[in-house]
């Protein structure tokens, strides 16, 4: 099954939902004027389809292999990565001072989707490198930036994120890796880190590890964590590579999916301490690392979109070819019908399509907010967009990765028994998708973040403004009242109403000290937010598509956008009132459940 990047729909979403044209018209992205974004995405799509996608299967079957301390990636991967980096794809959004192109996050988001859809495991390495670039750009000293950023930005070297330890997963208070001052401005790092993505590999000569560790006199808890840059190979004064640093890969995990992505256990300081340099200030490393993590969370959301798109394309192609039974309305005498003609198979495909496009829209909206938070001239306007990005980020990460799993699972169902057989490749999508809800902050943690930190922003003004924008879309949908919209306006109005009531309940619960009740419904609240935001985003696309159809009838792409938005509203967003009840009425059963698990 080949992957065909849905460039037309991606560009339509960028324009009609994420405001790409507004960004250009406002003078905030002049470099994209004249169809530059279209050209970039077309080229990214070609590279993804022609070079990366063919490696996805061999990556899954062969995986990355550790031998004598070195990790070898699957056949073809190193050549593909070298060509990818040489083409400049690694530095799209990076600062031009260090060799980047300084393009908006919107462009990066769309390109990231096609890399991940082509091969989830391949795209993970560049995702971590992008996070390292972000952290070093914002918190690194001028000397560190001068030495390391140009080669990170070019892709000549890659970066990693070293947080997790055996006893410290989501709770970094338990972190034990230690750092000692060396007296010459450098530090010596000791400890073990687990689950380190691309911690060792053969794609680049050097790997720059960003490592969280504690100094001897550090205060307890997360207030005493510092961040260090620890290169695999030390760099000489003239910029050439020198001696191997005291860091090694101890093992590579055998995982459910993403087999080609080496997930490593890393050991620092076997022979006197790994040489590292402080990023930011001592004991304030967590804030620096969160710069990296927040950048990665949108990237992980896009992984969910990408794997869903890949699974949908494969299921659609299979359903058009596979013949079973006689579908309602089939031609007389037809032996067997393509299964796509059976209503329940069409329903599954529409669920896959609608959810994928809703998640895409949410992720692109988040990228737009990040761009305006960086590019707007007025500080107050930048702050407003930064708050909007903060609100949307946990939804983009969690809602989209949940959809990645659901859509990949439905893809297997469409294939029937053949989906359960590895030969078809449908199972790989589900195996690969499963990790995205876990790393970069589990989806439960994203829900907690949304409810406890993001809803109270501006005393609730940020979320109320977001709900107001959703209402504007619903109102426009109702005014248009096109027959093709069916019951979309009514169902989306119900969803936004449910979200508004649930939001008011959440804010009141938090204000009155009932945090446990709020947290019991946090995951349901995040899903409700995603349904309302995703449904209204698809409605915006449908409104634009219907306007074009009114002018030029017969455009299948526009007609499909209207159908997709209507299906989401009538079949998927219809779940919103039930979620509202679970949020506002279900805390008691969660609390009472403590007795169920008592010893």
Coordinates of C-alpha atoms in Angstrom, one line a residue:
X1 CA 0.0 0.0 0.0
X2 CA 1.5 3.3 -1.1
X3 CA 1.0 6.5 0.8
X4 CA -0.4 9.5 -1.1
X5 CA -0.1 12.8 0.9
X6 CA -3.5 14.5 0.9
X7 CA -1.8 17.8 0.0
X8 CA -5.0 19.4 -1.4
X9 CA -7.0 18.8 1.9
X10 CA -4.0 19.8 4.0
X11 CA -3.7 23.2 2.2
X12 CA -7.5 23.7 2.3
X13 CA -7.3 23.2 6.1
X14 CA -4.3 25.5 6.4
X15 CA -6.3 28.2 4.6
X16 CA -9.9 27.8 5.8
X17 CA -9.2 26.7 9.4
X18 CA -5.7 27.7 10.4
X19 CA -5.7 31.1 8.7
X20 CA -2.6 30.7 6.5
X21 CA -3.8 33.4 4.0
X22 CA -4.6 35.8 6.9
X23 CA -1.1 35.2 8.3
X24 CA 0.3 36.3 5.0
X25 CA -2.1 39.2 4.5
X26 CA -1.3 40.5 8.0
X27 CA 2.3 40.7 7.0
X28 CA 3.3 38.1 9.5
X29 CA 4.6 35.5 6.9
X30 CA 5.7 37.4 3.8
X31 CA 8.0 34.6 2.9
X32 CA 5.0 32.4 2.1
X33 CA 3.4 34.8 -0.4
X34 CA 3.0 33.7 -4.0
X35 CA 2.1 30.1 -3.3
X36 CA 5.4 29.2 -1.5
X37 CA 3.5 27.1 1.1
X38 CA 1.9 25.1 -1.7
X39 CA 5.3 24.4 -3.4
X40 CA 6.9 23.4 -0.1
X41 CA 4.1 21.0 0.8
X42 CA 4.1 19.5 -2.7
X43 CA 7.8 18.8 -2.5
X44 CA 7.5 17.4 1.0
X45 CA 4.8 15.1 -0.1
X46 CA 6.9 13.8 -3.0
X47 CA 9.9 13.1 -0.7
X48 CA 7.6 11.4 1.8
X49 CA 5.9 9.2 -0.7
X50 CA 8.9 8.4 -2.9
X51 CA 11.7 8.1 -0.4
X52 CA 10.5 7.6 3.2
X53 CA 7.2 5.6 2.8
X54 CA 8.9 2.6 1.0
X55 CA 11.1 2.2 4.1
X56 CA 8.2 1.9 6.5
X57 CA 7.8 -1.9 6.1
X58 CA 11.4 -2.8 6.2
X59 CA 11.8 -0.6 9.3
X60 CA 9.0 -2.6 11.0
X61 CA 10.4 -6.0 10.0
X62 CA 14.1 -5.4 10.6
X63 CA 14.1 -2.7 13.3
X64 CA 17.2 -1.1 14.7
X65 CA 19.8 -3.5 16.1
X66 CA 22.3 -3.0 18.9
X67 CA 25.7 -4.8 18.6
X68 CA 28.9 -4.0 20.4
X69 CA 27.5 -0.7 21.7
X70 CA 26.5 0.6 18.2
X71 CA 23.0 0.8 16.8
X72 CA 22.4 0.1 13.1
X73 CA 19.2 1.4 11.6
X74 CA 17.3 -0.6 8.9
X75 CA 18.5 -0.8 5.3
X76 CA 18.0 2.4 3.4
X77 CA 17.4 4.6 6.5
X78 CA 20.8 6.3 6.6
X79 CA 20.7 7.2 3.0
X80 CA 17.1 8.5 3.3
X81 CA 18.0 10.6 6.3
X82 CA 21.1 12.1 4.7
X83 CA 19.1 13.1 1.6
X84 CA 16.3 14.5 3.8
X85 CA 18.7 16.6 5.8
X86 CA 20.6 17.7 2.8
X87 CA 17.3 19.0 1.2
X88 CA 16.9 21.4 4.2
X89 CA 13.9 19.8 5.7
X90 CA 15.3 19.7 9.3
X91 CA 15.6 23.5 9.6
X92 CA 12.3 24.8 8.4
X93 CA 11.4 26.9 11.4
X94 CA 14.8 27.4 12.9
X95 CA 16.5 30.7 13.2
X96 CA 18.3 31.8 10.0
X97 CA 21.3 32.9 12.1
X98 CA 22.0 29.2 12.6
X99 CA 21.2 28.0 9.1
X100 CA 17.4 27.7 9.5
X101 CA 14.7 29.0 7.1
X102 CA 12.6 30.8 9.7
X103 CA 9.3 29.6 8.3
X104 CA 6.1 29.5 10.3
X105 CA 5.0 26.6 12.4
X106 CA 2.1 26.1 10.1
X107 CA 4.4 24.9 7.4
X108 CA 6.4 22.7 9.8
X109 CA 3.1 21.1 11.1
X110 CA 2.0 20.1 7.6
X111 CA 5.4 18.7 6.7
X112 CA 5.7 16.9 10.0
X113 CA 2.4 15.2 9.2
X114 CA 3.6 13.8 5.9
X115 CA 7.0 12.6 7.4
X116 CA 5.1 10.7 10.1
X117 CA 2.5 9.3 7.8
X118 CA 5.3 8.0 5.5
X119 CA 7.1 6.4 8.5
X120 CA 6.3 7.2 12.1
X121 CA 9.5 5.6 13.3
X122 CA 11.6 7.6 10.8
X123 CA 10.1 11.0 11.8
X124 CA 10.7 10.5 15.5
X125 CA 14.4 11.3 15.3
X126 CA 13.8 14.7 13.6
X127 CA 11.0 15.5 16.1
X128 CA 13.5 15.2 19.0
X129 CA 16.1 17.2 17.2
X130 CA 13.6 20.0 16.6
X131 CA 12.9 20.0 20.3
X132 CA 16.6 20.2 21.1
X133 CA 16.9 23.2 18.7
X134 CA 14.1 24.9 20.4
X135 CA 15.5 24.4 23.9
X136 CA 19.0 25.4 22.9
X137 CA 17.8 28.5 21.0
X138 CA 15.8 29.8 23.9
X139 CA 18.0 28.8 26.9
X140 CA 21.5 28.0 25.6
X141 CA 24.4 30.3 26.1
X142 CA 25.8 32.1 23.1
X143 CA 28.9 29.7 23.1
X144 CA 26.7 26.6 23.1
X145 CA 24.5 28.0 20.4
X146 CA 27.5 28.9 18.2
X147 CA 29.1 25.4 18.5
X148 CA 26.0 23.2 18.4
X149 CA 23.0 24.9 16.8
X150 CA 24.3 25.1 13.2
X151 CA 24.9 21.4 13.0
X152 CA 21.6 20.6 14.8
X153 CA 19.7 22.8 12.5
X154 CA 21.3 21.3 9.4
X155 CA 20.6 17.8 10.6
X156 CA 24.3 17.0 10.5
X157 CA 23.8 16.1 14.2
X158 CA 20.7 14.9 16.0
X159 CA 19.3 15.6 19.5
X160 CA 17.6 13.6 22.2
X161 CA 15.6 14.2 25.4
X162 CA 16.7 12.4 28.5
X163 CA 14.1 12.6 31.3
X164 CA 12.9 9.2 32.3
X165 CA 14.6 6.9 34.8
X166 CA 13.4 3.5 36.0
X167 CA 11.9 5.0 39.2
X168 CA 11.0 8.4 37.6
X169 CA 8.5 8.3 34.8
X170 CA 5.8 10.9 34.9
X171 CA 6.9 12.0 38.4
X172 CA 10.3 13.8 38.0
X173 CA 10.5 14.4 41.7
X174 CA 12.0 11.0 41.9
X175 CA 14.8 11.7 39.4
X176 CA 18.3 10.5 40.6
X177 CA 20.8 11.3 37.8
X178 CA 23.4 13.6 39.3
X179 CA 25.7 16.3 38.1
X180 CA 29.0 17.6 39.6
X181 CA 30.7 20.9 38.8
X182 CA 34.1 20.3 37.2
X183 CA 35.6 23.7 38.0
X184 CA 36.2 24.7 34.4
X185 CA 32.6 25.7 33.6
X186 CA 31.7 22.1 32.5
X187 CA 29.9 19.4 34.6
X188 CA 30.2 15.6 35.0
X189 CA 27.0 13.7 34.6
X190 CA 26.3 10.3 36.2
X191 CA 23.2 8.1 36.0
X192 CA 20.8 6.0 33.9
X193 CA 18.1 7.1 31.6
X194 CA 15.5 4.8 30.0
X195 CA 13.2 5.1 27.0
X196 CA 15.5 7.5 25.1
X197 CA 14.3 7.8 21.6
X198 CA 17.2 7.7 19.1
X199 CA 19.6 7.6 22.0
X200 CA 22.1 5.8 19.8
X201 CA 22.0 5.3 16.0
X202 CA 24.1 5.5 12.8
X203 CA 22.3 8.3 11.0
X204 CA 24.7 11.0 12.2
X205 CA 28.2 11.2 13.6
X206 CA 27.2 13.0 16.7
X207 CA 24.2 12.9 19.0
X208 CA 23.5 15.7 21.5
X209 CA 21.8 14.5 24.6
X210 CA 19.8 17.0 26.7
X211 CA 19.9 15.4 30.2
X212 CA 18.0 16.3 33.4
X213 CA 20.2 15.8 36.5
X214 CA 20.6 17.1 40.1
X215 CA 23.5 19.0 41.5
X216 CA 24.8 17.9 45.0
X217 CA 23.4 21.1 46.7
X218 CA 20.1 21.2 44.7
X219 CA 16.9 21.7 46.6
X220 CA 14.5 18.6 46.6
X221 CA 11.8 17.9 44.1
X222 CA 11.5 19.5 40.7
X223 CA 12.9 22.8 42.0
X224 CA 16.3 21.1 42.0
X225 CA 16.6 19.8 38.5
X226 CA 19.1 21.2 36.0
X227 CA 19.4 20.6 32.3
X228 CA 22.7 19.7 30.6
X229 CA 23.9 19.3 27.0
X230 CA 25.9 16.0 26.8
X231 CA 27.3 15.2 23.3
X232 CA 28.0 11.6 22.3
X233 CA 31.3 12.8 20.9
X234 CA 33.2 15.8 22.3
X235 CA 33.8 18.8 20.1
X236 CA 37.3 20.3 19.7
X237 CA 37.9 24.0 19.8
X238 CA 38.1 24.2 16.0
X239 CA 34.7 22.5 15.7
X240 CA 36.0 19.1 14.7
X241 CA 34.9 15.9 16.5
X242 CA 37.2 14.7 19.3
X243 CA 37.1 12.0 21.8
X244 CA 34.1 9.8 22.6
X245 CA 32.3 11.1 25.7
X246 CA 31.5 8.9 28.7
X247 CA 28.0 8.0 27.6
X248 CA 26.8 4.7 26.1
X249 CA 23.8 2.8 25.0
X250 CA 23.3 -0.2 27.3
X251 CA 20.3 -1.7 25.5
X252 CA 17.5 -1.2 23.0
X253 CA 14.0 -2.0 23.9
X254 CA 11.9 -4.6 22.2
X255 CA 8.6 -2.8 21.6
X256 CA 5.1 -3.2 20.4
X257 CA 5.6 -0.9 17.5
X258 CA 7.9 1.7 16.0
X259 CA 10.6 -1.0 15.7
X260 CA 12.9 1.0 13.6
X261 CA 13.1 3.8 16.2
X262 CA 15.8 2.8 18.7
X263 CA 14.5 3.3 22.2
X264 CA 17.6 3.1 24.3
X265 CA 18.7 2.7 27.9
X266 CA 21.6 5.2 28.3
X267 CA 24.4 5.1 30.8
X268 CA 26.2 8.3 31.8
X269 CA 29.5 8.3 33.7
X270 CA 30.9 4.8 33.7
X271 CA 34.5 6.2 33.5
X272 CA 34.6 9.3 35.5
X273 CA 31.6 11.2 34.3
X274 CA 30.1 12.3 31.0
X275 CA 31.2 15.9 30.1
X276 CA 28.2 18.2 29.9
X277 CA 27.4 21.9 29.8
X278 CA 24.6 23.7 31.6
X279 CA 21.6 24.9 29.6
X280 CA 19.9 27.8 31.3
X281 CA 20.4 28.2 35.0
X282 CA 21.2 25.7 37.7
X283 CA 18.2 24.1 39.4
X284 CA 15.9 25.6 36.7
X285 CA 16.3 22.9 34.1
X286 CA 12.7 21.7 34.1
X287 CA 11.5 25.0 32.6
X288 CA 14.1 24.6 29.8
X289 CA 13.1 21.0 29.2
X290 CA 9.4 22.0 29.1
X291 CA 10.3 24.2 26.2
X292 CA 11.4 21.1 24.4
X293 CA 8.4 19.1 25.6
X294 CA 5.8 21.6 24.6
X295 CA 7.2 21.8 21.1
X296 CA 7.2 18.1 20.9
X297 CA 3.5 17.7 22.1
X298 CA 2.1 19.3 19.0
X299 CA 4.5 17.1 17.0
X300 CA 3.1 14.0 18.8
X301 CA -0.4 15.2 18.1
X302 CA 0.5 15.3 14.4
X303 CA 1.8 11.7 14.7
X304 CA -1.7 10.8 15.6
X305 CA -3.1 12.6 12.6
X306 CA -0.5 11.0 10.4
X307 CA -1.0 7.4 11.5
X308 CA -4.7 7.9 11.2
X309 CA -4.4 9.2 7.6
X310 CA -2.1 6.3 6.6
X311 CA -4.5 3.7 8.1
X312 CA -7.5 5.4 6.5
X313 CA -5.9 5.4 3.0
X314 CA -5.0 1.7 3.3
X315 CA -8.5 0.7 4.6
X316 CA -10.1 2.7 1.8
X317 CA -8.0 1.1 -0.9
X318 CA -8.7 -2.4 0.5
X319 CA -12.5 -1.8 0.8
X320 CA -12.7 -0.7 -2.8
X321 CA -11.0 -4.0 -4.0
X322 CA -12.2 -6.6 -1.5
X323 CA -15.5 -8.3 -2.5
X324 CA -17.8 -10.0 -0.1
X325 CA -21.6 -10.5 0.0
X326 CA -24.2 -8.7 -1.9
X327 CA -24.6 -5.0 -1.0
X328 CA -28.1 -3.4 -0.9
X329 CA -28.9 -2.0 -4.3
X330 CA -26.2 -4.1 -6.0
X331 CA -26.7 -4.8 -9.7
X332 CA -28.7 -7.8 -10.5
X333 CA -26.6 -10.9 -11.1
X334 CA -23.5 -9.4 -9.4
X335 CA -21.6 -12.2 -7.7
X336 CA -20.1 -10.2 -4.8
X337 CA -19.9 -6.5 -4.1
X338 CA -16.9 -4.5 -3.1
X339 CA -17.2 -4.2 0.7
X340 CA -17.2 -0.4 0.4
X341 CA -20.7 -0.7 -0.9
X342 CA -21.9 -2.2 2.4
X343 CA -23.4 0.6 4.7
X344 CA -21.5 -0.5 7.8
X345 CA -18.1 -0.5 6.0
X346 CA -18.9 3.0 4.6
X347 CA -19.8 4.1 8.2
X348 CA -16.4 2.9 9.5
X349 CA -14.5 4.6 6.6
X350 CA -16.5 7.8 7.3
X351 CA -15.6 7.7 11.0
X352 CA -11.9 7.2 10.1
X353 CA -12.0 10.1 7.6
X354 CA -14.0 12.5 9.7
X355 CA -11.9 12.0 12.9
X356 CA -8.6 12.3 11.0
X357 CA -9.6 15.6 9.5
X358 CA -10.9 16.9 12.7
X359 CA -7.6 16.1 14.4
X360 CA -5.7 17.7 11.6
X361 CA -7.7 20.9 11.9
X362 CA -7.0 21.1 15.7
X363 CA -3.3 20.6 15.2
X364 CA -3.1 23.2 12.5
X365 CA -5.0 25.7 14.6
X366 CA -2.5 25.1 17.4
X367 CA 0.4 25.8 15.0
X368 CA -1.3 29.0 13.9
X369 CA -1.6 30.1 17.5
X370 CA 2.1 29.4 18.0
X371 CA 3.0 31.5 14.9
X372 CA 1.0 34.5 16.0
X373 CA 2.3 34.2 19.6
X374 CA 5.8 34.7 18.1
X375 CA 5.1 37.0 15.2
X376 CA 2.5 39.5 16.2
X377 CA 3.9 43.0 16.9
X378 CA 1.7 44.0 19.9
X379 CA 2.7 42.3 23.2
X380 CA -0.9 42.0 24.4
X381 CA -1.9 40.3 21.1
X382 CA 1.1 37.9 21.4
X383 CA 0.0 37.0 24.9
X384 CA -3.5 36.3 23.8
X385 CA -2.3 34.0 21.1
X386 CA 0.2 32.3 23.4
X387 CA -2.7 31.6 25.8
X388 CA -4.7 30.1 23.0
X389 CA -1.8 27.9 22.0
X390 CA -1.5 26.8 25.6
X391 CA -5.2 25.9 25.7
X392 CA -5.1 24.0 22.5
X393 CA -1.8 22.1 22.9
X394 CA -3.0 19.4 25.4
X395 CA -6.1 18.9 23.2
X396 CA -4.0 18.6 20.0
X397 CA -1.7 16.1 21.7
X398 CA -4.3 13.9 23.5
X399 CA -7.3 14.1 21.2
X400 CA -5.3 13.5 18.1
X401 CA -3.3 10.5 19.4
X402 CA -6.5 8.9 20.8
X403 CA -7.9 9.2 17.3
X404 CA -4.7 7.7 15.8
X405 CA -5.4 4.5 17.9
X406 CA -9.1 4.4 17.1
X407 CA -8.7 5.0 13.4
X408 CA -5.9 2.4 13.1
X409 CA -8.0 -0.1 15.0
X410 CA -10.9 0.5 12.6
X411 CA -8.5 0.1 9.7
X412 CA -7.9 -3.5 10.9
X413 CA -11.7 -4.0 11.3
X414 CA -12.3 -2.9 7.7
X415 CA -9.6 -5.5 6.6
X416 CA -11.4 -8.2 8.6
X417 CA -9.2 -11.2 9.2
X418 CA -6.6 -9.9 6.8
X419 CA -6.1 -6.9 9.0
X420 CA -5.0 -9.2 11.8
X421 CA -2.3 -10.7 9.6
X422 CA 0.9 -8.8 9.5
X423 CA 1.2 -9.3 5.8
X424 CA -1.2 -6.5 4.9
X425 CA 0.5 -4.0 7.1
X426 CA -2.7 -2.8 8.7
X427 CA -1.6 -4.1 12.1
X428 CA 1.6 -2.1 12.1
X429 CA -0.4 1.2 12.1
X430 CA -2.1 0.2 15.4
X431 CA 1.1 -1.1 17.0
X432 CA 2.9 2.1 16.0
X433 CA 0.0 4.4 17.1
X434 CA -0.2 3.0 20.6
X435 CA 2.9 4.8 22.0
X436 CA 1.7 8.3 21.1
X437 CA -0.9 8.4 23.9
X438 CA 1.9 7.6 26.4
X439 CA 5.0 9.6 25.7
X440 CA 5.5 13.3 26.0
X441 CA 3.1 13.3 28.9
X442 CA 0.4 10.6 29.0
X443 CA -3.0 11.7 27.7
X444 CA -4.3 11.6 31.3
X445 CA -1.6 14.1 32.2
X446 CA -2.7 16.2 29.2
X447 CA -6.3 16.2 30.5
X448 CA -5.1 17.2 34.0
X449 CA -3.1 20.0 32.4
X450 CA -6.1 21.2 30.4
X451 CA -8.4 21.3 33.3
X452 CA -6.2 22.5 36.1
X453 CA -3.8 24.9 34.3
X454 CA -5.4 25.9 31.0
X455 CA -9.0 26.4 31.8
X456 CA -8.2 28.9 34.6
X457 CA -6.1 31.1 32.2
X458 CA -7.4 34.6 32.5
X459 CA -10.0 33.5 35.1
X460 CA -11.6 31.4 32.3
X461 CA -11.6 34.1 29.7
X462 CA -9.3 32.1 27.3
X463 CA -11.6 29.1 27.2
X464 CA -14.7 31.2 27.0
X465 CA -13.3 33.0 24.0
X466 CA -12.6 29.7 22.3
X467 CA -16.1 28.6 22.9
X468 CA -17.4 31.9 21.5
X469 CA -15.5 31.3 18.3
X470 CA -17.1 27.9 18.1
X471 CA -20.5 29.5 18.5
X472 CA -19.8 31.9 15.7
X473 CA -19.2 29.0 13.3
X474 CA -22.4 27.2 14.5
X475 CA -24.4 30.4 13.9
X476 CA -23.0 30.8 10.4
X477 CA -23.8 27.2 9.7
X478 CA -27.4 27.8 10.8
X479 CA -27.8 31.0 8.7
X480 CA -26.6 29.2 5.6
X481 CA -29.1 26.4 6.2
X482 CA -28.0 24.4 3.1
X483 CA -29.8 21.1 2.8
X484 CA -26.4 19.4 2.4
X485 CA -25.6 20.3 6.0
X486 CA -28.4 18.1 7.3
X487 CA -28.6 18.4 11.1
X488 CA -25.0 19.7 11.5
X489 CA -25.9 23.0 13.0
X490 CA -28.2 21.5 15.6
X491 CA -25.8 18.7 16.6
X492 CA -22.8 21.1 16.8
X493 CA -24.9 23.6 18.8
X494 CA -25.6 20.7 21.3
X495 CA -21.9 19.9 21.5
X496 CA -20.9 23.5 22.2
X497 CA -23.7 23.9 24.7
X498 CA -22.4 20.8 26.5
X499 CA -18.9 22.1 26.4
X500 CA -19.9 25.4 27.8
X501 CA -21.9 23.9 30.7
X502 CA -19.1 21.4 31.5
X503 CA -16.5 24.2 31.4
X504 CA -18.5 26.3 33.9
X505 CA -18.9 23.2 36.1
X506 CA -15.1 22.5 36.0
X507 CA -14.2 26.1 36.8
X508 CA -16.6 26.2 39.7
X509 CA -15.3 22.8 41.0
X510 CA -11.8 24.1 40.9
X511 CA -12.7 27.4 42.6
X512 CA -14.5 25.7 45.4
X513 CA -11.7 23.2 46.2
X514 CA -13.3 20.1 44.6
X515 CA -10.2 19.3 42.5
X516 CA -10.7 15.5 42.9
X517 CA -14.2 15.9 41.3
X518 CA -12.8 17.9 38.4
X519 CA -9.9 15.5 37.8
X520 CA -12.3 12.5 37.7
X521 CA -13.9 14.0 34.6
X522 CA -10.7 15.5 33.1
X523 CA -10.3 12.9 30.3
X524 CA -14.0 13.1 29.3
X525 CA -13.7 16.9 29.3
X526 CA -10.7 16.9 27.0
X527 CA -12.6 14.6 24.6
X528 CA -15.7 16.8 24.7
X529 CA -13.5 19.8 23.9
X530 CA -12.0 17.9 21.0
X531 CA -15.4 17.0 19.7
X532 CA -16.7 20.6 19.8
X533 CA -13.5 22.1 18.4
X534 CA -13.0 19.5 15.8
X535 CA -16.6 19.5 14.7
X536 CA -16.8 23.3 14.3
X537 CA -13.4 23.3 12.5
X538 CA -14.8 20.8 10.0
X539 CA -17.9 23.0 9.7
X540 CA -15.7 25.9 8.7
X541 CA -14.2 23.8 5.9
X542 CA -17.7 22.8 4.9
X543 CA -18.9 26.4 4.7
X544 CA -16.0 27.3 2.5
X545 CA -16.5 24.2 0.4
X546 CA -20.3 24.8 0.0
X547 CA -19.6 28.4 -1.1
X548 CA -17.4 27.0 -3.8
X549 CA -20.0 24.4 -4.8
X550 CA -22.6 27.1 -5.1
X551 CA -20.4 28.9 -7.6
X552 CA -19.0 25.8 -9.4
X553 CA -21.1 22.6 -9.0
X554 CA -19.6 19.2 -9.2
X555 CA -16.3 19.5 -7.3
X556 CA -16.0 16.1 -5.7
X557 CA -13.4 17.3 -3.1
X558 CA -15.7 20.1 -1.9
X559 CA -18.7 17.8 -1.8
X560 CA -16.7 15.3 0.2
X561 CA -15.8 18.0 2.8
X562 CA -19.4 18.9 3.3
X563 CA -20.3 15.2 3.8
X564 CA -17.4 14.7 6.1
X565 CA -18.4 17.6 8.3
X566 CA -22.0 16.6 8.4
X567 CA -21.1 13.0 9.3
X568 CA -18.9 14.2 12.2
X569 CA -21.7 16.4 13.5
X570 CA -24.4 13.9 13.3
X571 CA -22.5 10.7 14.3
X572 CA -19.5 11.7 16.4
X573 CA -20.3 15.1 18.0
X574 CA -23.6 13.6 19.0
X575 CA -21.7 12.0 21.9
X576 CA -21.2 15.3 23.5
X577 CA -24.2 15.4 25.9
X578 CA -23.2 12.0 27.3
X579 CA -19.7 13.2 28.0
X580 CA -21.2 16.3 29.7
X581 CA -23.1 14.0 32.0
X582 CA -20.1 11.9 32.8
X583 CA -18.1 15.1 33.7
X584 CA -20.8 16.7 35.8
X585 CA -22.4 13.7 37.4
X586 CA -19.8 10.9 37.3
X587 CA -17.2 12.0 39.9
X588 CA -19.0 10.0 42.7
X589 CA -18.6 6.7 41.1
X590 CA -14.9 7.3 40.5
X591 CA -14.4 8.2 44.1
X592 CA -16.4 5.2 45.3
X593 CA -14.2 3.1 43.0
X594 CA -11.4 3.5 45.5
X595 CA -13.0 0.8 47.6
X596 CA -13.1 -1.6 44.6
X597 CA -9.3 -1.7 44.5
X598 CA -8.7 -1.9 48.3
X599 CA -6.5 -4.8 49.3

